[in-house]
């Protein structure tokens, strides 16, 4: 079934209730340190206002336990106004009479931001009566919150049933689905998936699903050591999930039968403590002495991984190659990012997703040099696992 998008609905004189993802990072003075998520929601809001509609925005912020001013969306109203070029109105609640009044008085071209949905535990619980109260505020429901589309919360999925045919996805969600689809379905070969980060346990579902879709899987970061130890290597004090070693061997075996090449690091930058000031050396990946831990891929691995990347036409990157937050262990991630950027310039399609990989491409100023940076880590991983996102399924129903 074709999912409905903005162009299939008439917004003129209508109130659009939009689930956005304004879960932005704030510093101690409640200033936004990265407004990407707000900027990403702008095209949908602009479209609706230009069509003669008004926008009622609902979002969560952080993980409040009940009502807590620290997590109030009131802190970001001025920034949202500035980004949207409209004086955004704010109500300090998301249900009840205050909201009803504000919604009744809302005129075409105006934007109203509701208070943090997670001030009510009913939001995460997917409570149907809470969803129904929220649903009262709009003539049309638009889901544009890719970052929470993998959750069946009241505002992301449960609410959709109250809108019959008057529901659709926003432009951000549409773009995310299209770009992730480019890797999963209409990808140009050879396809390379690069997986890194701390744990294999959080990426097993992805590895298993993509085995049928990719030609190469590059595995770096902390998760590579479970594979190395499972094959009999000495990994010293490096990160390892002992209970996943058997699974790691099964993955290697499955990949072999499917003709997928798995590339593990050859060498690593080892450190005698988990600190940027640690003593460091280069070691072979399977000969790490006790008391030392691998915190980045080594120079031979950088070249080997870049070589695979440069032959690829489609590249997916999720997870850093090392502890890139510390400058002494950031080189592997940075060099891999450069290889992906160079290959993209030569015409490959590259998709980067997951909180830490996105932070890494931004840190190395490569975010404009890859084809697409996904705004949702968990949602992207679930799509890569082959799951249908509840937020998308609810629009299809
Ligand atoms: P994840 O959330 O599983 O994608 O993991 C991301 C985190 O993994 C980042 O904070 C990295 O610092 C960390 N990481 C990457 N490589 C290593 C490593 N070799 N040892 C310890 N932590 C690592």
XYZ file of C-alpha atoms and ligand atoms in Angstrom:
420
model
C 0.000 0.000 0.000
C 1.222 3.512 -0.830
C 1.738 5.640 2.261
C -0.056 9.001 2.215
C 2.130 12.069 2.036
C 1.411 15.793 2.469
C 0.466 16.304 -1.179
C -2.532 13.958 -0.834
C -4.297 16.192 1.719
C -5.899 19.661 1.498
C -4.623 21.772 4.418
C -6.466 24.999 3.518
C -8.187 26.373 6.641
C -7.353 23.151 8.458
C -5.575 22.605 11.752
C -2.734 20.135 11.298
C -1.643 18.293 14.433
C 1.988 17.457 13.747
C 4.111 15.029 15.777
C 7.599 16.481 15.462
C 10.834 15.391 17.098
C 12.069 18.454 18.982
C 14.062 16.322 21.409
C 17.074 18.613 21.032
C 20.151 18.725 23.281
C 20.167 21.661 25.754
C 23.058 22.991 27.833
C 22.833 24.031 31.523
C 21.400 27.428 30.522
C 18.689 25.661 28.498
C 20.221 26.775 25.204
C 19.995 24.469 22.206
C 23.401 23.031 21.311
C 22.239 21.355 18.076
C 19.046 22.516 16.315
C 19.182 19.934 13.500
C 15.921 18.290 14.556
C 14.010 21.596 14.517
C 15.516 22.584 11.175
C 14.540 19.172 9.792
C 10.885 19.747 10.721
C 10.718 23.151 9.003
C 9.851 22.011 5.452
C 6.691 20.224 6.616
C 5.532 23.157 8.751
C 6.277 25.659 5.956
C 4.352 23.514 3.471
C 1.247 23.371 5.665
C 1.301 27.112 6.424
C 1.777 27.917 2.726
C -1.254 25.780 1.920
C -3.385 27.962 4.216
C -3.340 25.674 7.246
C -2.225 26.160 10.836
C 0.190 23.906 12.741
C -0.119 22.450 16.224
C 3.222 20.932 17.164
C 3.617 18.176 19.720
C 6.883 16.600 20.843
C 8.735 15.079 23.748
C 11.953 16.431 25.257
C 14.295 14.220 27.259
C 13.161 11.665 29.788
C 11.139 13.527 32.448
C 9.541 11.660 35.304
C 6.260 13.569 35.490
C 6.036 17.350 35.110
C 9.487 18.884 35.446
C 10.357 22.380 34.203
C 13.882 21.225 33.287
C 12.304 19.385 30.370
C 9.812 22.077 29.349
C 9.505 22.783 25.640
C 8.965 26.390 26.766
C 12.784 26.687 26.772
C 12.917 26.353 22.988
C 9.917 28.458 21.847
C 12.052 31.451 20.854
C 14.413 29.266 18.816
C 11.509 27.550 17.096
C 10.000 30.974 16.281
C 13.277 32.153 14.823
C 13.762 29.017 12.712
C 10.149 29.002 11.463
C 10.082 32.821 10.956
C 6.715 32.870 12.772
C 5.921 33.955 16.357
C 5.196 30.487 17.738
C 2.577 30.352 20.518
C 3.112 28.045 23.481
C 0.745 26.400 25.988
C 2.223 24.897 29.155
C 0.258 21.655 28.733
C -0.635 19.260 25.950
C -4.195 18.348 27.003
C -6.992 20.205 28.817
C -8.845 23.526 28.622
C -5.810 25.796 28.159
C -4.899 23.865 25.023
C -8.535 23.842 23.837
C -8.663 27.650 24.078
C -5.392 28.118 22.232
C -6.413 25.681 19.506
C -9.835 27.323 19.065
C -8.198 30.724 18.596
C -5.491 29.485 16.223
C -5.698 31.132 12.792
C -4.384 29.935 9.417
C -0.654 30.675 9.163
C -0.151 30.377 12.933
C 1.892 27.829 14.866
C 1.182 26.512 18.366
C 3.662 24.415 20.349
C 2.297 22.144 23.083
C 4.148 21.224 26.284
C 6.277 18.056 26.566
C 4.093 15.009 25.905
C 6.168 12.907 28.299
C 4.990 14.957 31.283
C 2.211 12.361 31.089
C 3.292 8.707 31.503
C 0.321 7.869 29.271
C 2.366 9.052 26.278
C 4.984 6.298 26.452
C 2.383 3.771 27.635
C 0.503 4.321 24.375
C -2.655 5.105 26.355
C -5.663 5.222 24.057
C -7.708 7.793 26.014
C -4.691 10.136 26.216
C -4.220 9.700 22.450
C -7.905 10.528 21.941
C -7.571 13.751 23.967
C -4.578 14.785 21.850
C -6.442 13.886 18.659
C -9.108 16.509 19.437
C -6.669 19.296 18.576
C -6.312 18.645 14.856
C -8.404 18.131 11.721
C -5.457 16.283 10.200
C -2.678 14.226 11.827
C 0.833 14.422 10.396
C 3.676 12.271 11.684
C 7.059 13.825 10.948
C 8.965 12.455 13.955
C 11.289 9.882 12.440
C 13.346 9.727 15.656
C 10.386 8.200 17.533
C 8.622 6.413 14.665
C 9.851 3.056 16.051
C 7.836 3.609 19.230
C 4.126 2.771 19.580
C 3.493 5.784 21.821
C 0.200 7.675 22.119
C 1.293 10.565 19.859
C 3.371 8.565 17.385
C 1.074 5.664 16.529
C -2.023 5.156 18.728
C -3.419 8.609 17.857
C -3.615 7.851 14.110
C -6.743 5.693 14.484
C -8.780 8.818 15.333
C -8.134 10.442 11.959
C -9.605 7.958 9.490
C -8.191 9.070 6.120
C -7.014 12.477 7.389
C -3.504 11.378 8.277
C -0.177 11.326 6.501
C 3.578 11.397 6.926
C 5.543 14.655 6.783
C 8.387 15.541 4.443
C 11.150 14.482 6.861
C 9.662 11.040 7.431
C 9.140 10.693 3.687
C 12.781 11.580 3.018
C 14.065 9.157 5.666
C 11.984 6.273 4.287
C 13.141 7.024 0.754
C 16.845 7.195 1.641
C 16.882 4.116 3.862
C 14.937 2.367 1.072
C 17.805 3.223 -1.293
C 20.063 0.988 0.803
C 17.555 -1.771 1.499
C 15.726 -2.154 -1.797
C 16.980 -0.261 -4.831
C 20.660 -0.239 -4.006
C 23.398 -0.095 -6.619
C 26.006 -2.816 -6.144
C 28.476 -3.347 -4.604
C 26.763 -2.496 -1.315
C 28.908 -2.071 1.815
C 27.602 -1.807 5.358
C 29.990 -0.432 7.952
C 29.093 -1.249 11.530
C 30.937 -0.052 14.589
C 30.311 1.177 18.093
C 30.504 -0.516 21.424
C 28.273 -3.551 21.292
C 27.333 -6.231 18.814
C 24.208 -7.051 20.846
C 22.508 -3.844 19.643
C 23.363 -4.535 15.981
C 22.797 -8.279 15.592
C 19.302 -7.821 14.144
C 20.745 -5.441 11.550
C 23.597 -7.770 10.586
C 21.207 -10.692 10.133
C 18.760 -8.725 7.976
C 21.341 -7.042 5.774
C 23.195 -10.277 5.011
C 20.717 -10.732 2.152
C 21.209 -7.204 0.843
C 24.909 -6.355 0.986
C 28.158 -7.548 -0.576
C 30.529 -6.402 2.173
C 30.218 -5.824 5.903
C 33.003 -3.880 7.594
C 33.064 -4.335 11.356
C 35.089 -1.956 13.503
C 34.938 -0.359 16.941
C 34.466 -2.171 20.232
C 32.148 -4.747 18.686
C 34.914 -6.208 16.501
C 36.730 -7.712 19.509
C 33.950 -10.208 20.209
C 34.536 -11.602 16.700
C 38.317 -11.642 17.164
C 38.157 -13.415 20.538
C 35.605 -15.903 19.195
C 38.150 -16.825 16.502
C 40.817 -17.462 19.140
C 42.532 -14.034 19.143
C 44.135 -12.398 22.204
C 42.212 -9.184 22.864
C 43.702 -8.167 26.230
C 41.306 -5.905 28.114
C 39.380 -4.765 25.020
C 35.599 -4.574 25.044
C 34.003 -7.994 24.570
C 30.599 -9.602 24.950
C 31.564 -13.160 25.886
C 27.974 -14.382 25.655
C 27.824 -13.259 22.024
C 30.951 -15.074 20.803
C 29.040 -18.103 19.545
C 26.640 -15.829 17.702
C 29.598 -13.979 16.175
C 30.905 -17.279 14.743
C 27.437 -18.119 13.416
C 27.268 -14.725 11.669
C 30.675 -15.327 10.042
C 29.488 -18.762 8.863
C 26.152 -17.439 7.546
C 27.929 -14.639 5.693
C 30.226 -17.171 4.029
C 27.294 -19.268 2.740
C 25.571 -16.137 1.427
C 28.711 -14.901 -0.308
C 28.954 -11.758 1.854
C 32.501 -10.722 2.761
C 32.960 -9.690 6.374
C 36.000 -7.476 6.975
C 37.412 -7.313 10.495
C 40.257 -5.033 11.642
C 43.842 -6.212 11.035
C 45.505 -3.955 13.592
C 44.500 -1.627 16.391
C 45.655 1.318 18.467
C 46.014 -0.094 21.963
C 46.068 1.879 25.207
C 47.035 0.971 28.775
C 43.971 2.739 30.170
C 40.648 4.123 28.910
C 41.915 7.685 28.668
C 43.150 10.124 26.051
C 46.356 10.417 28.103
C 47.045 6.684 28.063
C 50.246 5.238 26.614
C 49.523 3.879 23.142
C 50.985 1.389 20.660
C 49.941 -0.299 17.450
C 49.235 -4.015 17.791
C 48.033 -6.804 15.590
C 44.277 -7.193 16.239
C 44.648 -10.706 17.692
C 47.819 -10.097 19.743
C 46.786 -7.523 22.322
C 48.737 -7.974 25.575
C 46.928 -8.256 28.915
C 46.433 -4.871 30.533
C 45.990 -3.167 27.127
C 42.805 -2.452 25.184
C 42.081 -1.644 21.536
C 40.492 1.785 21.256
C 40.791 2.521 17.523
C 41.498 0.693 14.274
C 45.154 0.757 13.237
C 46.807 2.174 10.066
C 46.741 -1.110 8.068
C 43.035 -1.469 8.801
C 42.358 2.141 7.743
C 43.812 1.371 4.324
C 42.054 -1.991 4.005
C 38.655 -0.538 4.976
C 39.093 2.518 2.713
C 39.892 0.165 -0.184
C 36.554 -1.671 0.262
C 34.638 1.605 0.660
C 36.147 3.071 -2.513
C 34.905 0.148 -4.615
C 31.334 0.512 -3.307
C 28.356 2.130 -5.007
C 26.124 2.085 -1.918
C 27.464 2.651 1.601
C 25.697 2.420 4.921
C 27.536 3.599 8.027
C 26.383 3.033 11.580
C 28.803 3.214 14.491
C 32.308 4.655 15.008
C 35.555 2.709 14.428
C 36.941 3.669 17.816
C 36.520 5.955 20.802
C 36.321 8.974 18.492
C 35.322 11.259 21.386
C 39.013 11.136 22.462
C 41.351 12.745 19.929
C 44.001 10.004 20.199
C 41.465 7.357 19.148
C 39.525 9.354 16.542
C 41.752 8.862 13.490
C 40.237 5.562 12.325
C 36.706 6.990 12.349
C 37.879 10.210 10.688
C 39.804 8.452 7.896
C 36.874 6.135 7.209
C 34.589 9.198 7.060
C 36.952 10.793 4.502
C 36.954 7.611 2.397
C 33.131 7.615 2.417
C 33.042 11.322 1.475
C 35.514 10.765 -1.412
C 33.532 7.791 -2.707
C 30.311 9.806 -2.486
C 31.913 12.548 -4.579
C 32.691 9.911 -7.205
C 28.974 9.043 -7.405
C 28.267 6.483 -4.675
C 25.213 6.803 -2.410
C 26.118 7.020 1.282
C 23.777 6.909 4.254
C 24.992 7.688 7.764
C 22.841 7.073 10.817
C 22.934 6.414 14.535
C 23.674 9.030 17.184
C 27.424 8.426 17.391
C 28.093 8.199 13.656
C 26.119 11.389 13.106
C 28.131 13.084 15.877
C 31.319 11.814 14.199
C 30.484 13.097 10.683
C 29.539 16.459 12.175
C 32.709 16.612 14.259
C 34.831 15.984 11.148
C 32.639 18.328 9.049
C 31.646 15.582 6.664
C 27.873 15.854 7.117
C 27.479 17.773 3.837
C 29.818 15.383 2.016
C 27.765 12.223 2.454
C 24.491 11.632 0.595
C 22.165 11.490 3.581
C 22.432 11.788 7.362
C 19.522 10.098 9.097
C 17.924 11.927 12.042
C 16.905 8.758 13.875
C 19.288 6.158 15.305
C 16.883 3.607 16.796
C 14.297 4.053 14.030
C 16.927 3.586 11.339
C 18.290 0.456 13.021
C 14.785 -1.028 13.224
C 14.206 -0.352 9.534
C 17.536 -1.978 8.756
C 16.411 -4.951 10.844
C 13.530 -5.278 8.378
C 10.818 -4.161 10.826
C 7.896 -1.907 9.931
C 7.913 1.158 12.176
C 4.722 1.514 14.287
C 4.548 5.219 13.395
C 4.475 4.331 9.707
C 2.161 1.328 10.084
C -0.391 3.528 11.901
C -0.607 5.868 8.901
C -1.092 2.910 6.556
C -4.055 1.485 8.544
P 27.128 2.333 20.018
O 26.203 3.175 20.854
O 27.039 0.876 20.290
O 27.056 2.690 18.538
O 28.581 2.734 20.507
C 29.168 3.994 20.349
C 30.282 4.142 21.329
O 31.207 3.102 21.129
C 31.068 5.432 21.196
O 30.834 6.219 22.317
C 32.535 4.974 21.130
O 33.379 5.717 21.976
C 32.455 3.548 21.616
N 33.548 2.714 21.085
C 33.915 2.583 19.790
N 34.990 1.769 19.698
C 35.322 1.404 20.938
C 36.359 0.589 21.491
N 37.262 -0.001 20.701
N 36.389 0.410 22.824
C 35.480 1.032 23.608
N 34.478 1.812 23.152
C 34.397 1.995 21.837
